[in-house]
mmCIF file of C-alpha atoms and ligand atoms in Angstrom:
data_model
loop_
_atom_site.group_PDB
_atom_site.id
_atom_site.type_symbol
_atom_site.label_atom_id
_atom_site.label_comp_id
_atom_site.label_asym_id
_atom_site.label_seq_id
_atom_site.Cartn_x
_atom_site.Cartn_y
_atom_site.Cartn_z
ATOM 1 C CA UNK A 1 12.655 -8.553 21.449
ATOM 2 C CA UNK A 2 12.801 -11.724 24.093
ATOM 3 C CA UNK A 3 15.182 -14.582 23.495
ATOM 4 C CA UNK A 4 13.158 -16.901 21.402
ATOM 5 C CA UNK A 5 11.819 -14.054 19.044
ATOM 6 C CA UNK A 6 15.573 -12.984 18.747
ATOM 7 C CA UNK A 7 16.553 -16.574 17.647
ATOM 8 C CA UNK A 8 13.338 -16.734 15.220
ATOM 9 C CA UNK A 9 14.763 -13.349 13.780
ATOM 10 C CA UNK A 10 18.191 -14.965 13.648
ATOM 11 C CA UNK A 11 17.184 -18.270 12.086
ATOM 12 C CA UNK A 12 15.267 -15.852 9.242
ATOM 13 C CA UNK A 13 18.217 -13.768 8.566
ATOM 14 C CA UNK A 14 20.492 -16.921 8.305
ATOM 15 C CA UNK A 15 18.091 -18.766 5.918
ATOM 16 C CA UNK A 16 17.878 -15.460 3.916
ATOM 17 C CA UNK A 17 21.477 -15.528 2.971
ATOM 18 C CA UNK A 18 21.303 -19.144 1.994
ATOM 19 C CA UNK A 19 18.415 -18.463 -0.329
ATOM 20 C CA UNK A 20 19.809 -15.405 -1.608
ATOM 21 C CA UNK A 21 16.563 -13.795 -0.656
ATOM 22 C CA UNK A 22 15.274 -10.196 -0.156
ATOM 23 C CA UNK A 23 12.780 -9.485 2.726
ATOM 24 C CA UNK A 24 10.356 -6.529 1.534
ATOM 25 C CA UNK A 25 7.817 -5.210 4.109
ATOM 26 C CA UNK A 26 5.105 -2.653 3.907
ATOM 27 C CA UNK A 27 5.024 0.268 6.499
ATOM 28 C CA UNK A 28 1.704 -1.551 7.989
ATOM 29 C CA UNK A 29 3.596 -4.904 9.067
ATOM 30 C CA UNK A 30 4.206 -5.826 12.541
ATOM 31 C CA UNK A 31 7.112 -4.139 14.217
ATOM 32 C CA UNK A 32 9.041 -7.418 14.511
ATOM 33 C CA UNK A 33 8.614 -7.981 10.653
ATOM 34 C CA UNK A 34 9.654 -4.424 9.988
ATOM 35 C CA UNK A 35 12.701 -5.171 12.015
ATOM 36 C CA UNK A 36 13.988 -8.153 10.043
ATOM 37 C CA UNK A 37 13.224 -6.625 6.585
ATOM 38 C CA UNK A 38 15.689 -5.391 4.100
ATOM 39 C CA UNK A 39 13.552 -2.566 3.251
ATOM 40 C CA UNK A 40 10.271 -1.280 4.682
ATOM 41 C CA UNK A 41 8.264 1.037 2.605
ATOM 42 C CA UNK A 42 4.990 1.945 0.617
ATOM 43 C CA UNK A 43 3.486 0.259 -2.310
ATOM 44 C CA UNK A 44 5.386 2.454 -5.125
ATOM 45 C CA UNK A 45 8.867 2.366 -2.937
ATOM 46 C CA UNK A 46 8.405 -1.425 -2.647
ATOM 47 C CA UNK A 47 7.778 -2.236 -6.277
ATOM 48 C CA UNK A 48 10.348 0.058 -7.229
ATOM 49 C CA UNK A 49 12.604 -2.097 -4.876
ATOM 50 C CA UNK A 50 11.412 -5.049 -6.336
ATOM 51 C CA UNK A 51 12.166 -4.299 -9.824
ATOM 52 C CA UNK A 52 15.787 -3.462 -8.880
ATOM 53 C CA UNK A 53 16.717 -6.304 -6.666
ATOM 54 C CA UNK A 54 19.375 -8.844 -7.673
ATOM 55 C CA UNK A 55 18.100 -11.336 -5.147
ATOM 56 C CA UNK A 56 16.676 -14.704 -6.309
ATOM 57 C CA UNK A 57 14.062 -14.691 -3.967
ATOM 58 C CA UNK A 58 11.608 -11.832 -2.838
ATOM 59 C CA UNK A 59 9.794 -12.849 0.619
ATOM 60 C CA UNK A 60 6.899 -10.358 0.283
ATOM 61 C CA UNK A 61 5.455 -8.907 3.744
ATOM 62 C CA UNK A 62 2.389 -7.542 2.621
ATOM 63 C CA UNK A 63 -0.876 -8.369 0.822
ATOM 64 C CA UNK A 64 -1.341 -10.685 -2.333
ATOM 65 C CA UNK A 65 -1.468 -7.473 -4.938
ATOM 66 C CA UNK A 66 1.787 -6.356 -3.688
ATOM 67 C CA UNK A 67 3.309 -9.988 -4.415
ATOM 68 C CA UNK A 68 1.793 -10.053 -7.597
ATOM 69 C CA UNK A 69 3.064 -6.547 -8.434
ATOM 70 C CA UNK A 70 6.745 -7.952 -7.695
ATOM 71 C CA UNK A 71 5.914 -10.936 -10.068
ATOM 72 C CA UNK A 72 4.801 -8.817 -12.967
ATOM 73 C CA UNK A 73 7.873 -7.054 -12.395
ATOM 74 C CA UNK A 74 10.509 -9.966 -11.868
ATOM 75 C CA UNK A 75 9.083 -12.902 -13.804
ATOM 76 C CA UNK A 76 12.221 -14.889 -13.039
ATOM 77 C CA UNK A 77 12.219 -14.495 -9.366
ATOM 78 C CA UNK A 78 10.404 -16.537 -6.780
ATOM 79 C CA UNK A 79 8.286 -14.444 -5.049
ATOM 80 C CA UNK A 80 7.036 -15.800 -1.675
ATOM 81 C CA UNK A 81 4.033 -14.544 0.444
ATOM 82 C CA UNK A 82 4.048 -16.125 3.556
ATOM 83 C CA UNK A 83 0.631 -16.325 4.003
ATOM 84 C CA UNK A 84 -1.598 -16.739 0.606
ATOM 85 C CA UNK A 85 -4.825 -15.591 2.282
ATOM 86 C CA UNK A 86 -3.196 -12.105 2.937
ATOM 87 C CA UNK A 87 -5.527 -10.341 0.492
ATOM 88 C CA UNK A 88 -6.450 -6.758 0.189
ATOM 89 C CA UNK A 89 -10.600 -6.558 0.559
ATOM 90 C CA UNK A 90 -10.745 -3.375 -1.592
ATOM 91 C CA UNK A 91 -8.676 -5.031 -4.300
ATOM 92 C CA UNK A 92 -11.207 -7.858 -4.397
ATOM 93 C CA UNK A 93 -13.904 -5.407 -4.858
ATOM 94 C CA UNK A 94 -13.635 -5.052 -8.659
ATOM 95 C CA UNK A 95 -13.249 -7.923 -11.125
ATOM 96 C CA UNK A 96 -11.825 -7.875 -14.614
ATOM 97 C CA UNK A 97 -14.844 -8.453 -16.160
ATOM 98 C CA UNK A 98 -16.568 -5.627 -14.170
ATOM 99 C CA UNK A 99 -14.057 -3.194 -15.582
ATOM 100 C CA UNK A 100 -14.331 -4.595 -18.954
ATOM 101 C CA UNK A 101 -17.982 -3.798 -19.095
ATOM 102 C CA UNK A 102 -17.171 -0.155 -17.793
ATOM 103 C CA UNK A 103 -14.943 0.348 -20.738
ATOM 104 C CA UNK A 104 -17.665 -0.660 -22.902
ATOM 105 C CA UNK A 105 -19.763 1.853 -21.686
ATOM 106 C CA UNK A 106 -17.194 4.516 -21.834
ATOM 107 C CA UNK A 107 -15.236 3.867 -25.056
ATOM 108 C CA UNK A 108 -12.212 5.841 -25.680
ATOM 109 C CA UNK A 109 -11.890 6.239 -21.793
ATOM 110 C CA UNK A 110 -8.381 6.077 -20.233
ATOM 111 C CA UNK A 111 -8.345 3.328 -17.557
ATOM 112 C CA UNK A 112 -6.211 4.390 -14.362
ATOM 113 C CA UNK A 113 -6.234 1.324 -11.779
ATOM 114 C CA UNK A 114 -4.851 1.825 -8.059
ATOM 115 C CA UNK A 115 -1.911 -0.605 -7.837
ATOM 116 C CA UNK A 116 -4.652 -2.108 -4.936
ATOM 117 C CA UNK A 117 -5.926 -4.308 -7.888
ATOM 118 C CA UNK A 118 -5.454 -8.075 -9.120
ATOM 119 C CA UNK A 119 -3.063 -8.674 -11.857
ATOM 120 C CA UNK A 120 -6.465 -9.310 -13.999
ATOM 121 C CA UNK A 121 -7.669 -5.900 -13.484
ATOM 122 C CA UNK A 122 -4.115 -4.246 -14.134
ATOM 123 C CA UNK A 123 -4.070 -6.358 -17.397
ATOM 124 C CA UNK A 124 -7.171 -4.437 -18.635
ATOM 125 C CA UNK A 125 -5.924 -1.004 -17.486
ATOM 126 C CA UNK A 126 -3.807 1.653 -19.056
ATOM 127 C CA UNK A 127 -1.972 3.001 -16.331
ATOM 128 C CA UNK A 128 -1.376 1.936 -12.755
ATOM 129 C CA UNK A 129 -1.015 4.341 -9.900
ATOM 130 C CA UNK A 130 -0.084 4.068 -6.204
ATOM 131 C CA UNK A 131 -1.362 6.745 -3.500
ATOM 132 C CA UNK A 132 2.253 8.220 -3.968
ATOM 133 C CA UNK A 133 1.846 9.259 -7.403
ATOM 134 C CA UNK A 134 -1.791 9.466 -8.359
ATOM 135 C CA UNK A 135 -2.129 12.775 -8.638
ATOM 136 C CA UNK A 136 1.173 13.592 -10.596
ATOM 137 C CA UNK A 137 -0.086 10.789 -12.999
ATOM 138 C CA UNK A 138 -3.557 11.969 -13.629
ATOM 139 C CA UNK A 139 -2.462 15.506 -13.695
ATOM 140 C CA UNK A 140 -0.436 14.337 -17.100
ATOM 141 C CA UNK A 141 -3.150 12.646 -18.727
ATOM 142 C CA UNK A 142 -4.921 14.191 -21.790
ATOM 143 C CA UNK A 143 -8.000 12.063 -21.989
ATOM 144 C CA UNK A 144 -11.304 13.201 -22.502
ATOM 145 C CA UNK A 145 -12.531 10.600 -19.975
ATOM 146 C CA UNK A 146 -10.679 9.090 -17.459
ATOM 147 C CA UNK A 147 -11.875 5.604 -15.244
ATOM 148 C CA UNK A 148 -10.563 5.222 -12.140
ATOM 149 C CA UNK A 149 -10.606 2.157 -10.254
ATOM 150 C CA UNK A 150 -11.498 0.685 -7.340
ATOM 151 C CA UNK A 151 -10.957 3.176 -4.817
ATOM 152 C CA UNK A 152 -13.811 5.863 -4.926
ATOM 153 C CA UNK A 153 -11.850 8.005 -2.160
ATOM 154 C CA UNK A 154 -8.807 8.071 -3.505
ATOM 155 C CA UNK A 155 -10.332 8.590 -6.839
ATOM 156 C CA UNK A 156 -12.519 11.559 -5.450
ATOM 157 C CA UNK A 157 -9.275 13.080 -4.079
ATOM 158 C CA UNK A 158 -7.417 12.985 -7.127
ATOM 159 C CA UNK A 159 -10.234 14.351 -9.057
ATOM 160 C CA UNK A 160 -10.584 17.266 -6.405
ATOM 161 C CA UNK A 161 -6.792 18.127 -6.834
ATOM 162 C CA UNK A 162 -6.517 17.823 -10.448
ATOM 163 C CA UNK A 163 -9.549 19.343 -11.253
ATOM 164 C CA UNK A 164 -10.247 16.312 -13.828
ATOM 165 C CA UNK A 165 -13.673 14.489 -13.721
ATOM 166 C CA UNK A 166 -13.294 10.828 -13.521
ATOM 167 C CA UNK A 167 -15.344 8.078 -13.701
ATOM 168 C CA UNK A 168 -15.473 6.104 -10.076
ATOM 169 C CA UNK A 169 -15.805 2.438 -8.918
ATOM 170 C CA UNK A 170 -17.633 2.153 -5.628
ATOM 171 C CA UNK A 171 -14.644 0.349 -3.911
ATOM 172 C CA UNK A 172 -13.040 1.605 -0.664
ATOM 173 C CA UNK A 173 -10.766 0.404 2.126
ATOM 174 C CA UNK A 174 -12.503 -1.215 4.844
ATOM 175 C CA UNK A 175 -9.820 -0.122 7.272
ATOM 176 C CA UNK A 176 -9.616 3.463 6.680
ATOM 177 C CA UNK A 177 -13.358 4.227 6.354
ATOM 178 C CA UNK A 178 -13.176 3.548 10.093
ATOM 179 C CA UNK A 179 -11.223 6.892 10.612
ATOM 180 C CA UNK A 180 -13.974 9.575 11.421
ATOM 181 C CA UNK A 181 -13.825 13.632 10.859
ATOM 182 C CA UNK A 182 -15.208 13.846 14.792
ATOM 183 C CA UNK A 183 -12.373 11.978 15.742
ATOM 184 C CA UNK A 184 -10.121 14.503 14.173
ATOM 185 C CA UNK A 185 -12.199 17.518 15.723
ATOM 186 C CA UNK A 186 -11.964 15.565 19.353
ATOM 187 C CA UNK A 187 -8.164 15.172 18.961
ATOM 188 C CA UNK A 188 -7.710 18.900 17.583
ATOM 189 C CA UNK A 189 -8.994 20.217 21.055
ATOM 190 C CA UNK A 190 -6.895 17.629 22.938
ATOM 191 C CA UNK A 191 -3.680 18.682 20.897
ATOM 192 C CA UNK A 192 -4.150 21.914 19.416
ATOM 193 C CA UNK A 193 -0.514 22.437 17.865
ATOM 194 C CA UNK A 194 -0.502 19.201 16.167
ATOM 195 C CA UNK A 195 -0.611 18.481 12.836
ATOM 196 C CA UNK A 196 -2.942 16.290 11.012
ATOM 197 C CA UNK A 197 -1.871 13.821 8.440
ATOM 198 C CA UNK A 198 -4.149 11.293 6.577
ATOM 199 C CA UNK A 199 -3.792 8.875 3.913
ATOM 200 C CA UNK A 200 -5.853 9.375 0.707
ATOM 201 C CA UNK A 201 -7.762 6.234 1.151
ATOM 202 C CA UNK A 202 -9.642 8.141 4.202
ATOM 203 C CA UNK A 203 -13.297 9.357 3.439
ATOM 204 C CA UNK A 204 -13.522 12.801 1.541
ATOM 205 C CA UNK A 205 -14.636 14.782 4.750
ATOM 206 C CA UNK A 206 -11.570 13.593 6.634
ATOM 207 C CA UNK A 207 -9.181 14.495 3.663
ATOM 208 C CA UNK A 208 -11.081 17.670 3.276
ATOM 209 C CA UNK A 209 -9.545 18.508 7.116
ATOM 210 C CA UNK A 210 -6.406 17.216 7.206
ATOM 211 C CA UNK A 211 -3.253 19.493 6.956
ATOM 212 C CA UNK A 212 -1.331 16.733 4.768
ATOM 213 C CA UNK A 213 -2.768 14.047 2.429
ATOM 214 C CA UNK A 214 0.106 11.637 1.947
ATOM 215 C CA UNK A 215 1.125 7.915 1.061
ATOM 216 C CA UNK A 216 2.662 5.802 3.887
ATOM 217 C CA UNK A 217 6.184 6.658 2.611
ATOM 218 C CA UNK A 218 4.946 10.448 2.531
ATOM 219 C CA UNK A 219 4.143 10.313 5.858
ATOM 220 C CA UNK A 220 7.732 8.825 7.134
ATOM 221 C CA UNK A 221 9.139 11.496 5.112
ATOM 222 C CA UNK A 222 6.907 14.291 6.116
ATOM 223 C CA UNK A 223 7.313 13.136 9.893
ATOM 224 C CA UNK A 224 11.164 13.283 9.638
ATOM 225 C CA UNK A 225 11.159 17.014 8.165
ATOM 226 C CA UNK A 226 8.275 18.542 9.884
ATOM 227 C CA UNK A 227 8.716 21.096 12.968
ATOM 228 C CA UNK A 228 5.642 19.817 14.586
ATOM 229 C CA UNK A 229 6.119 18.020 17.903
ATOM 230 C CA UNK A 230 3.028 16.215 17.948
ATOM 231 C CA UNK A 231 1.439 14.501 14.774
ATOM 232 C CA UNK A 232 -1.977 13.133 14.506
ATOM 233 C CA UNK A 233 -1.941 10.414 12.060
ATOM 234 C CA UNK A 234 -4.781 8.844 10.026
ATOM 235 C CA UNK A 235 -4.166 5.389 8.412
ATOM 236 C CA UNK A 236 -3.653 1.938 9.471
ATOM 237 C CA UNK A 237 -2.126 1.705 13.080
ATOM 238 C CA UNK A 238 1.070 -0.142 12.034
ATOM 239 C CA UNK A 239 2.396 3.006 10.711
ATOM 240 C CA UNK A 240 2.889 4.315 14.198
ATOM 241 C CA UNK A 241 5.562 1.754 15.223
ATOM 242 C CA UNK A 242 7.880 3.139 12.276
ATOM 243 C CA UNK A 243 7.043 6.726 13.031
ATOM 244 C CA UNK A 244 7.785 6.469 16.726
ATOM 245 C CA UNK A 245 10.956 4.366 16.204
ATOM 246 C CA UNK A 246 12.405 7.011 13.546
ATOM 247 C CA UNK A 247 11.264 9.795 15.542
ATOM 248 C CA UNK A 248 11.692 9.210 19.036
ATOM 249 C CA UNK A 249 11.435 13.113 19.838
ATOM 250 C CA UNK A 250 8.038 13.590 18.286
ATOM 251 C CA UNK A 251 4.559 12.168 19.711
ATOM 252 C CA UNK A 252 2.332 10.214 17.316
ATOM 253 C CA UNK A 253 -1.389 10.093 17.975
ATOM 254 C CA UNK A 254 -3.482 7.570 15.871
ATOM 255 C CA UNK A 255 -7.013 8.940 14.907
ATOM 256 C CA UNK A 256 -8.377 5.668 15.291
ATOM 257 C CA UNK A 257 -6.898 2.481 17.258
ATOM 258 C CA UNK A 258 -9.808 0.619 15.139
ATOM 259 C CA UNK A 259 -8.153 1.168 11.857
ATOM 260 C CA UNK A 260 -6.570 -1.934 11.607
ATOM 261 C CA UNK A 261 -5.540 -4.264 8.736
ATOM 262 C CA UNK A 262 -6.249 -7.721 9.740
ATOM 263 C CA UNK A 263 -4.761 -8.934 6.421
ATOM 264 C CA UNK A 264 -1.372 -7.159 6.752
ATOM 265 C CA UNK A 265 -1.010 -8.616 10.532
ATOM 266 C CA UNK A 266 -1.420 -12.394 9.129
ATOM 267 C CA UNK A 267 2.446 -12.236 8.305
ATOM 268 C CA UNK A 268 4.527 -13.231 11.095
ATOM 269 C CA UNK A 269 7.963 -14.140 11.937
ATOM 270 C CA UNK A 270 6.910 -17.788 12.189
ATOM 271 C CA UNK A 271 5.270 -17.831 9.153
ATOM 272 C CA UNK A 272 8.251 -16.046 7.183
ATOM 273 C CA UNK A 273 10.574 -18.466 8.385
ATOM 274 C CA UNK A 274 8.337 -21.534 7.456
ATOM 275 C CA UNK A 275 7.766 -20.058 3.631
ATOM 276 C CA UNK A 276 11.747 -19.579 3.300
ATOM 277 C CA UNK A 277 12.309 -23.114 4.649
ATOM 278 C CA UNK A 278 9.525 -24.754 1.988
ATOM 279 C CA UNK A 279 9.959 -21.800 -0.483
ATOM 280 C CA UNK A 280 6.218 -21.657 -0.529
ATOM 281 C CA UNK A 281 3.677 -20.387 -0.954
ATOM 282 C CA UNK A 282 4.488 -18.521 -4.315
ATOM 283 C CA UNK A 283 2.933 -16.076 -5.925
ATOM 284 C CA UNK A 284 3.046 -16.250 -9.745
ATOM 285 C CA UNK A 285 1.104 -14.106 -12.529
ATOM 286 C CA UNK A 286 0.354 -16.062 -15.593
ATOM 287 C CA UNK A 287 2.303 -14.902 -18.750
ATOM 288 C CA UNK A 288 -0.502 -13.518 -20.549
ATOM 289 C CA UNK A 289 -1.555 -11.496 -17.736
ATOM 290 C CA UNK A 290 1.529 -10.517 -16.749
ATOM 291 C CA UNK A 291 2.442 -9.237 -19.996
ATOM 292 C CA UNK A 292 -0.423 -7.013 -20.339
ATOM 293 C CA UNK A 293 -0.466 -5.788 -16.568
ATOM 294 C CA UNK A 294 3.169 -4.820 -16.937
ATOM 295 C CA UNK A 295 2.430 -2.311 -19.538
ATOM 296 C CA UNK A 296 0.521 -0.507 -16.557
ATOM 297 C CA UNK A 297 2.928 -1.138 -13.983
ATOM 298 C CA UNK A 298 5.740 0.125 -15.966
ATOM 299 C CA UNK A 299 4.120 3.358 -16.368
ATOM 300 C CA UNK A 300 3.592 3.344 -12.682
ATOM 301 C CA UNK A 301 7.041 3.180 -12.122
ATOM 302 C CA UNK A 302 8.485 5.355 -14.881
ATOM 303 C CA UNK A 303 6.330 8.407 -13.198
ATOM 304 C CA UNK A 304 7.921 7.517 -10.119
HETATM 305 P P1 13P B 1 0.619 2.876 0.438
HETATM 306 O O1 13P B 1 1.136 2.687 -0.821
HETATM 307 O O2 13P B 1 0.239 4.479 0.694
HETATM 308 O O3 13P B 1 1.539 2.445 1.749
HETATM 309 O O4 13P B 1 -0.738 2.249 0.743
HETATM 310 C C1 13P B 1 -0.786 0.945 0.447
HETATM 311 C C2 13P B 1 -2.160 0.854 1.260
HETATM 312 O O5 13P B 1 -2.613 -0.471 1.132
HETATM 313 C C3 13P B 1 -2.972 1.570 1.953
HETATM 314 O O6 13P B 1 -4.026 0.953 2.720
HETATM 315 FE FE1 SF4 B 2 -6.307 -3.153 1.402
HETATM 316 FE FE2 SF4 B 2 -6.890 -1.012 3.376
HETATM 317 FE FE3 SF4 B 2 -5.097 -3.372 4.050
HETATM 318 FE FE4 SF4 B 2 -4.386 -1.092 2.212
HETATM 319 S S1 SF4 B 2 -5.253 -1.041 4.550
HETATM 320 S S2 SF4 B 2 -4.220 -3.439 2.231
HETATM 321 S S3 SF4 B 2 -6.428 -0.786 1.141
HETATM 322 S S4 SF4 B 2 -7.361 -3.472 3.207
#
């Protein structure tokens, strides 16, 4: 880190103390953002952390639905999202009214929403899940019909793993669809002894040929315990930073350099500092929505 970046990081850390704030960062954040965070993790780990923090303010280095989830869990805390425009395109592919219509068409169906949804969609759902607990959670459901929104690929994966028929919404992650099965075939020829781990947001033909299908937190744990010296990684490119940092003796090969989530990259050291200086922009979920959404999010945390 050069001098000016180090000074910026120092300013953030001292203001963080003054504000009694905690900095939570997703695994896809820029390396220098991960480095100043109190905790780096996947969506589930970040929600669990937000739920148990004693800080007065949470600085969320991630995308809008993550900050909203923290606000749902911690209504008395200030939740800062340094760039309000940092959204998740997949979360914006379904609106609450779309889900209401779907529910009318399938009365009695249990609604499972991926955490990558707006608070309004969560408020219309029975249970929320993340990529880390989706299979476990759906496995336990005894429902005759299950609606799963908005990620058709995660939904498809969960359905094949659990054997349960699910009604899917045609949403997808524009970053993960860039990861192609041909890229895996090509890399396997170059690295014949490598393991392949991919995120369940990838296309079914990619998931079908991977050795491991894991959340970003699952990838971190797997990389540490694996005996493989080379691991081919199918998810957003930001993951590579932490994998390499924590496993300097292993080689990590991204499947696609084009799997970049531009929204995740909007958060910088500069705008983290400015947001803590101004205590803005804040994400706050309206109480009527929050109370409904919390029931679904609490079940997500309970399942763990
Ligand atoms: P994880 O919960 O696995 O970190 O995934 C979040 C996400 O947005 C993946 O694109
Ligand atoms: Fe949303 Fe995809 Fe970005 Fe994850 S990587 S935040 S699913 S757009």
